[in-house]
Amino acid sequence: MSEFTNDVLKLRVDGVDLDVAATVRRGGTLSPVIFLHGFGSTKEDYTDFLHQPAFAGHPFLAYDAPGCGETMCADLSKISIPFLADTARTVLEHAGIERFHVVGHSMGGLTALMLAHQEPGRVLSFVDIEGNLAPEDCFLSRQITTHPAEEDEDFFDGLSARAHRSTEFSSALYAASVRHKVRREAVRGIFESMVDLSDHGDLLTKFLTLPFPRMFMYGEQNAHLSYLPELAAHGVELAQIPRSGHWPMYANAVAMWQRIADFQSHSDT
């Protein structure tokens, strides 16, 4: 059940050469599950999927987004959320995956939303772990304007320091590694596009009109999100993870995996 390979996918996306570091399990009779990690994270946030008995039979794919982890990108200045969505589409095509379940966290949740909105017929279900749906979600990305710095490295250092002082569960753990997991030259393009889409992209409407099962997962510290009642009213399953904030995979992974397994058991194919 846990056999997998670590691959490097040589791709070209929007004219940019990529060496995408991916973890893949190809075997299984059920539909594949694709994981898109958040800003400051990597594919390893999700490889425990391979060891969870509840997901036996599902092929698996997770990869480091351009600008993150072990993935190499020839032009870091081109990275944005639309570029990351194009990368996801290219990775899926390279892997020969037509229909899939998708799980996306934060930046990865927004990337998954853009992909699913463009190609809804390919998605079987969507677990959105605090992906951006509204301006209020830009608690990290909006710092590109609220805490400007002339040099990318200075901004990144400040971002990490502020995260380290945060009272949100797992924020200090996140801060300890974020500078080692993201290229500083990629931060501005990612954050500026996240803010622009959150402010002007009508993301909540896009999410509510998706034609397949959706779950929105959030930490109990973020139960104040203003749009949660609207999600529930439109049939979105809500999953509040106890003793967690924005990073349930760090603060309460047991509860996170259980809720994902329960949700996908209703839509396994």
Coordinates of C-alpha atoms in Angstrom, one line a residue:
M1 CA 0.0 0.0 0.0
S2 CA 2.8 2.4 0.8
E3 CA 5.1 1.8 -2.2
F4 CA 5.9 5.1 -4.0
T5 CA 8.6 6.8 -6.1
N6 CA 10.3 10.2 -6.0
D7 CA 10.4 11.5 -9.5
V8 CA 11.7 14.6 -11.3
L9 CA 9.4 15.8 -14.0
K10 CA 11.0 17.8 -16.7
L11 CA 8.3 20.2 -17.9
R12 CA 7.9 23.5 -19.7
V13 CA 5.1 25.8 -18.5
D14 CA 4.3 29.1 -20.1
G15 CA 7.7 29.1 -21.7
V16 CA 9.5 28.4 -18.4
D17 CA 11.6 25.2 -17.9
L18 CA 10.8 23.3 -14.7
D19 CA 12.3 20.3 -12.9
V20 CA 9.3 19.3 -10.7
A21 CA 10.1 17.2 -7.7
A22 CA 7.2 14.8 -7.2
T23 CA 6.2 11.9 -5.0
V24 CA 4.0 9.4 -6.8
R25 CA 2.1 6.2 -6.1
R26 CA 0.8 4.8 -9.4
G27 CA -1.0 1.6 -8.3
G28 CA -4.6 1.3 -7.1
T29 CA -8.0 0.8 -8.5
L30 CA -9.6 3.9 -7.2
S31 CA -9.3 7.5 -8.5
P32 CA -6.1 9.4 -7.8
V33 CA -5.8 12.0 -5.0
I34 CA -3.7 15.1 -5.8
F35 CA -2.2 17.3 -3.1
L36 CA -1.2 21.0 -3.6
H37 CA 0.8 22.4 -0.7
G38 CA 0.6 25.9 0.7
F39 CA 3.2 28.7 0.7
G40 CA 6.1 27.8 2.8
S41 CA 5.3 24.1 2.7
T42 CA 6.4 21.1 0.5
K43 CA 5.0 17.8 -0.8
E44 CA 6.2 16.1 2.4
D45 CA 3.3 17.7 4.3
Y46 CA 1.1 15.0 2.6
T47 CA 3.2 11.9 2.2
D48 CA 1.6 10.3 5.3
F49 CA -1.3 9.7 3.0
L50 CA 0.7 6.7 1.7
H51 CA 0.7 5.1 5.1
Q52 CA -3.0 5.7 6.0
P53 CA -5.0 2.5 5.6
A54 CA -8.2 4.5 4.8
F55 CA -6.6 5.6 1.5
A56 CA -5.6 2.1 0.3
G57 CA -6.3 1.7 -3.4
H58 CA -5.9 5.4 -4.3
P59 CA -3.0 6.5 -6.5
F60 CA -1.3 9.6 -5.1
L61 CA 0.5 12.6 -6.4
A62 CA 2.1 15.5 -4.6
Y63 CA 4.9 17.8 -5.8
D64 CA 6.8 20.9 -4.8
A65 CA 5.4 23.9 -6.5
P66 CA 7.7 26.1 -8.6
G67 CA 9.7 28.3 -6.2
C68 CA 9.3 25.8 -3.4
G69 CA 11.1 22.7 -2.0
E70 CA 13.2 20.8 -4.5
T71 CA 11.5 21.9 -7.6
M72 CA 13.8 24.0 -9.9
C73 CA 12.3 26.9 -11.9
A74 CA 14.3 28.6 -14.6
D75 CA 12.6 32.0 -14.1
L76 CA 11.3 32.6 -10.6
S77 CA 9.9 36.0 -11.6
K78 CA 7.2 34.3 -13.7
I79 CA 5.6 32.5 -10.7
S80 CA 2.1 33.5 -9.7
I81 CA -1.1 31.7 -8.9
P82 CA -2.2 31.4 -12.6
F83 CA 1.3 30.1 -13.3
L84 CA 0.9 27.5 -10.5
A85 CA -2.5 26.5 -11.9
D86 CA -0.9 26.0 -15.3
T87 CA 1.8 24.0 -13.6
A88 CA -0.7 21.7 -11.9
R89 CA -2.5 21.1 -15.3
T90 CA 0.8 20.3 -16.9
V91 CA 1.9 17.9 -14.1
L92 CA -1.5 16.1 -14.4
E93 CA -1.1 15.8 -18.2
H94 CA 2.4 14.5 -17.8
A95 CA 1.2 11.9 -15.2
G96 CA -1.7 10.8 -17.5
I97 CA -4.3 11.8 -14.9
E98 CA -7.6 12.8 -16.3
R99 CA -10.0 12.8 -13.3
F100 CA -8.9 13.2 -9.7
H101 CA -9.7 14.2 -6.1
V102 CA -7.8 17.3 -5.1
V103 CA -6.7 18.5 -1.7
G104 CA -5.2 22.0 -1.5
H105 CA -3.9 24.0 1.5
S106 CA -3.8 27.8 1.5
M107 CA -1.9 28.8 -1.7
G108 CA -2.5 25.3 -2.9
G109 CA -6.2 25.6 -2.2
L110 CA -6.4 28.8 -4.3
T111 CA -4.4 27.0 -7.1
A112 CA -6.8 24.1 -6.9
L113 CA -9.8 26.4 -7.1
M114 CA -8.5 28.1 -10.2
L115 CA -7.8 24.8 -11.8
A116 CA -11.2 23.4 -10.8
H117 CA -13.0 26.5 -12.0
Q118 CA -11.4 26.2 -15.4
E119 CA -11.9 22.4 -15.8
P120 CA -14.7 21.3 -13.4
G121 CA -15.3 18.1 -15.3
R122 CA -12.0 16.6 -14.2
V123 CA -12.5 17.0 -10.5
L124 CA -14.2 14.4 -8.4
S125 CA -14.0 16.2 -5.1
F126 CA -12.2 19.1 -3.5
V127 CA -10.9 19.4 0.0
D128 CA -10.0 23.1 0.5
I129 CA -7.8 23.6 3.6
E130 CA -8.1 27.3 4.3
G131 CA -7.5 28.2 0.7
N132 CA -8.2 31.9 -0.2
L133 CA -11.8 32.7 -0.8
A134 CA -12.0 36.3 0.4
P135 CA -9.8 39.3 1.2
E136 CA -9.8 38.4 4.9
D137 CA -7.7 35.3 4.0
C138 CA -4.6 37.3 3.0
F139 CA -3.1 37.3 6.6
L140 CA 0.3 36.3 5.2
S141 CA 0.2 37.5 1.5
R142 CA -1.1 41.0 2.2
Q143 CA 2.1 41.7 4.2
I144 CA 3.7 42.3 0.8
T145 CA 1.9 45.7 1.0
T146 CA 1.4 46.2 4.8
H147 CA 5.1 45.5 5.6
P148 CA 6.9 46.6 2.4
A149 CA 10.7 46.2 2.1
E150 CA 13.0 47.2 -0.7
E151 CA 14.8 43.9 -0.8
D152 CA 13.1 40.6 -1.1
E153 CA 15.3 39.0 1.5
D154 CA 14.5 41.7 4.1
F155 CA 10.8 41.2 3.5
F156 CA 11.1 37.5 3.9
D157 CA 13.1 37.9 7.1
G158 CA 10.3 40.1 8.5
L159 CA 7.6 37.7 7.4
S160 CA 9.3 34.9 9.2
A161 CA 9.9 36.9 12.3
R162 CA 6.2 38.0 12.5
A163 CA 5.1 34.4 12.0
H164 CA 7.4 33.2 14.7
R165 CA 5.8 35.6 17.2
S166 CA 2.2 34.7 16.2
T167 CA -0.1 33.0 18.7
E168 CA -1.6 30.8 16.1
F169 CA -1.0 27.1 16.5
S170 CA 2.1 25.8 14.7
S171 CA 3.1 29.3 13.5
A172 CA 6.5 29.2 15.1
L173 CA 7.1 25.7 13.6
Y174 CA 6.1 27.1 10.2
A175 CA 8.3 30.1 10.6
A176 CA 11.4 28.0 11.5
S177 CA 11.5 26.4 8.0
V178 CA 9.7 28.8 5.6
R179 CA 12.9 30.5 4.5
H180 CA 14.4 27.1 3.6
K181 CA 11.4 26.0 1.6
V182 CA 10.7 29.0 -0.6
R183 CA 13.0 30.9 -2.9
R184 CA 12.9 34.5 -1.9
E185 CA 12.7 35.6 -5.5
A186 CA 9.3 33.8 -5.9
V187 CA 7.6 35.4 -2.9
R188 CA 6.5 38.8 -4.4
G189 CA 4.9 37.3 -7.5
I190 CA 3.0 34.7 -5.4
F191 CA 1.8 37.1 -2.8
E192 CA 0.8 39.9 -5.1
S193 CA -1.3 37.5 -7.2
M194 CA -2.9 36.0 -4.1
V195 CA -3.9 39.4 -2.9
D196 CA -5.2 40.4 -6.3
L197 CA -7.3 37.3 -6.7
S198 CA -8.6 37.4 -3.1
D199 CA -9.7 41.1 -3.6
H200 CA -11.0 41.0 -7.2
G201 CA -11.3 37.4 -8.3
D202 CA -14.8 36.6 -7.0
L203 CA -13.3 33.5 -5.4
L204 CA -16.2 32.7 -3.1
T205 CA -18.7 32.5 -6.1
K206 CA -16.2 30.3 -8.0
F207 CA -16.0 27.9 -5.1
L208 CA -19.8 27.8 -4.4
T209 CA -20.6 27.1 -8.0
L210 CA -18.3 24.1 -8.4
P211 CA -20.4 21.0 -9.4
F212 CA -18.8 18.3 -7.2
P213 CA -18.5 17.5 -3.5
R214 CA -16.5 20.2 -1.6
M215 CA -15.2 20.3 1.9
F216 CA -13.8 23.4 3.5
M217 CA -11.4 22.6 6.4
Y218 CA -10.2 25.2 8.9
G219 CA -8.6 25.3 12.3
E220 CA -10.7 26.1 15.4
Q221 CA -8.7 29.4 15.8
N222 CA -10.2 30.5 12.5
A223 CA -13.8 29.7 13.2
H224 CA -14.4 33.5 12.9
L225 CA -14.1 33.4 9.1
S226 CA -17.1 35.4 7.9
Y227 CA -18.1 33.2 5.0
L228 CA -18.4 29.9 6.8
P229 CA -22.2 30.2 7.2
E230 CA -22.6 30.9 3.4
L231 CA -20.5 27.8 2.6
A232 CA -22.7 25.6 4.8
A233 CA -25.9 27.1 3.3
H234 CA -24.6 26.1 -0.2
G235 CA -24.0 22.5 0.7
V236 CA -20.2 22.7 1.4
E237 CA -19.2 20.3 4.2
L238 CA -17.3 22.2 6.9
A239 CA -14.6 20.5 8.9
Q240 CA -13.3 22.4 12.0
I241 CA -10.1 20.9 13.2
P242 CA -9.7 21.2 17.0
R243 CA -6.6 22.6 18.6
S244 CA -5.4 23.9 15.2
G245 CA -5.0 27.1 13.3
H246 CA -4.0 27.6 9.7
W247 CA -1.8 24.5 9.6
P248 CA -3.8 21.4 10.7
M249 CA -1.2 19.1 9.1
Y250 CA 1.2 20.3 11.8
A251 CA -1.1 21.0 14.8
N252 CA -3.5 18.1 14.5
A253 CA -2.7 15.7 11.7
V254 CA -4.7 12.9 13.1
A255 CA -8.0 14.8 13.0
M256 CA -7.1 16.2 9.5
W257 CA -6.5 12.8 8.0
Q258 CA -9.7 11.4 9.6
R259 CA -11.9 14.2 8.2
I260 CA -10.4 13.8 4.7
A261 CA -10.9 10.1 4.8
D262 CA -14.5 10.4 6.0
F263 CA -15.2 13.0 3.2
Q264 CA -13.6 11.0 0.4
S265 CA -15.3 7.8 1.5
H266 CA -18.6 9.3 0.2
S267 CA -17.1 10.0 -3.2
D268 CA -14.6 7.2 -3.8
T269 CA -14.5 5.9 -7.4

